[in-house]
PDB file of C-alpha atoms in Angstrom:
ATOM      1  CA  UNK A   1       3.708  -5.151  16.821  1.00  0.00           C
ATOM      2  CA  UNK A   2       5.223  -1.773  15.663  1.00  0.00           C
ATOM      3  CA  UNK A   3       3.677  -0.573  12.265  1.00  0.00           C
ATOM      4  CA  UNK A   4       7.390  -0.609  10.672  1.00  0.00           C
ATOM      5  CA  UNK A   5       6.994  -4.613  11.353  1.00  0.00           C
ATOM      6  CA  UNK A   6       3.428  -4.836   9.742  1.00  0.00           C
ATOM      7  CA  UNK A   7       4.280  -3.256   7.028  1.00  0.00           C
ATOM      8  CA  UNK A   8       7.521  -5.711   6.289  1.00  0.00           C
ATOM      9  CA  UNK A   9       5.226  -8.450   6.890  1.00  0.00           C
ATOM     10  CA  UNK A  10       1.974  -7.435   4.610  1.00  0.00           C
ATOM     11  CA  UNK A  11       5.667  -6.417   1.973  1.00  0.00           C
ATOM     12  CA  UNK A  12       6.171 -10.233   1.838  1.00  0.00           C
ATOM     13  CA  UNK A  13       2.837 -11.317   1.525  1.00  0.00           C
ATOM     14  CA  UNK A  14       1.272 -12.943  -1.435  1.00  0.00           C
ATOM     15  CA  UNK A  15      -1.231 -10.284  -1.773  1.00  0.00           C
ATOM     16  CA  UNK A  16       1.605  -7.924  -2.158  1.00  0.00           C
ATOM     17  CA  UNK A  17       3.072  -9.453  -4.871  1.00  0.00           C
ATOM     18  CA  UNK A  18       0.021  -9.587  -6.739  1.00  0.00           C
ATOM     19  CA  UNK A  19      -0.869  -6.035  -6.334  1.00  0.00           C
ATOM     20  CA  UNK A  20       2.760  -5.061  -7.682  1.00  0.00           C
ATOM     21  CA  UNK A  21       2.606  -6.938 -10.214  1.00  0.00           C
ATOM     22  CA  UNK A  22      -1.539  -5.458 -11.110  1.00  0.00           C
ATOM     23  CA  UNK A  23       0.119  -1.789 -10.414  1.00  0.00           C
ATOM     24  CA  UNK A  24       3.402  -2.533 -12.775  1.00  0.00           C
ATOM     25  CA  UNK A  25       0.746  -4.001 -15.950  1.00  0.00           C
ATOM     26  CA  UNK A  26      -1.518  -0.840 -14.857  1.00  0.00           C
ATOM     27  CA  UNK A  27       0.285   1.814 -14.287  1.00  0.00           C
ATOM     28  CA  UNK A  28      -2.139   2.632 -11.371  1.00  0.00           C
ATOM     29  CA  UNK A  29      -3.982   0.932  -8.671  1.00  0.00           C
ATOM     30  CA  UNK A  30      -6.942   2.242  -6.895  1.00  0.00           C
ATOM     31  CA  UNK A  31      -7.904   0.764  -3.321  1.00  0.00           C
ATOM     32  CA  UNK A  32     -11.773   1.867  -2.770  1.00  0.00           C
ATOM     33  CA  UNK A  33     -13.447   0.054  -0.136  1.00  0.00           C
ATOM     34  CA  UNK A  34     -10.941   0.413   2.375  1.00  0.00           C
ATOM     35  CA  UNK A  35     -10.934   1.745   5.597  1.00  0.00           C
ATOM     36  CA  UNK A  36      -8.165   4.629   5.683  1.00  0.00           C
ATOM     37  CA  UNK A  37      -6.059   2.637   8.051  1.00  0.00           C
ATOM     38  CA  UNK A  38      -5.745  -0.488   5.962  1.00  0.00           C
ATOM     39  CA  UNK A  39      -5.595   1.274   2.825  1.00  0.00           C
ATOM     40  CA  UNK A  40      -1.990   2.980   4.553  1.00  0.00           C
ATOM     41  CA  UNK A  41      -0.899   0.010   5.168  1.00  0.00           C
ATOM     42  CA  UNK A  42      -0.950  -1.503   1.903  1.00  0.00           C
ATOM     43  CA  UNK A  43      -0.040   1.608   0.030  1.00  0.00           C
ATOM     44  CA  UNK A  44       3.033   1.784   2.364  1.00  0.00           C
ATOM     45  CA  UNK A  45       3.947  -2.022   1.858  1.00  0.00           C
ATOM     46  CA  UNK A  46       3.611  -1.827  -1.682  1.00  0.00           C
ATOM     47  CA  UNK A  47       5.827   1.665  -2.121  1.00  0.00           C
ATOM     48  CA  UNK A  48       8.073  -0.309   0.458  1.00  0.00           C
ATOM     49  CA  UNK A  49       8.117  -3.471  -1.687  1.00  0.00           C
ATOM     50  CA  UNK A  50       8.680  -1.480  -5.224  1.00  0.00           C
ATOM     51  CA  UNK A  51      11.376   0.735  -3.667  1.00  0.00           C
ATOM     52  CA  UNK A  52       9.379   3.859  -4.517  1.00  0.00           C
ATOM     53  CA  UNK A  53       8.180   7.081  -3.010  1.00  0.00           C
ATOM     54  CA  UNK A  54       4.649   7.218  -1.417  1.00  0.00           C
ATOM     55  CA  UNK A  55       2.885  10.099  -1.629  1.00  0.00           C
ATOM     56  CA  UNK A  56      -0.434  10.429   0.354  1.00  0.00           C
ATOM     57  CA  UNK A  57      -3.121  13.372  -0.725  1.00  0.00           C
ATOM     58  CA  UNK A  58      -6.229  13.488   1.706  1.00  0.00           C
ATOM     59  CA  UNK A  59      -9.315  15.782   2.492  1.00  0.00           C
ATOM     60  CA  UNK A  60      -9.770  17.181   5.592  1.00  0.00           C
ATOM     61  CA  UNK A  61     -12.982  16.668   6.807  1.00  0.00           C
ATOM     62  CA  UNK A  62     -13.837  20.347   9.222  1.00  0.00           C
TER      63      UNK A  62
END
């Protein structure tokens, strides 16, 4: 399964939906406790599913 397709799929989700609707009350959303990998995935599904921008800031680790 390409990633485009996961992403659609975890977009119509029910766990979607509730984290849009937790990030429109907030204002923000944090996802600790993820692996980096999952943690794309839902941040991309959820900027796919709001029709907004996603902007990713990491630390390199050298």
């Amino acid at each position: 399964m390409a990633f485009s397709a996961l992403i659609r799929t975890l977009e119509r989700s029910q766990l979607s939906a509730e984290l849009l609707s937790k990030l429109q009350q907030q204002g923000m959303l944090h996802l600790s406790g993820l692996p980096r990998l999952p943690k794309g995935l839902v941040a991309s599904a959820l900027a796919q599913g709001s029709q907004q921008h996603l902007v990713v800031v990491t630390a390199t680790v050298e």
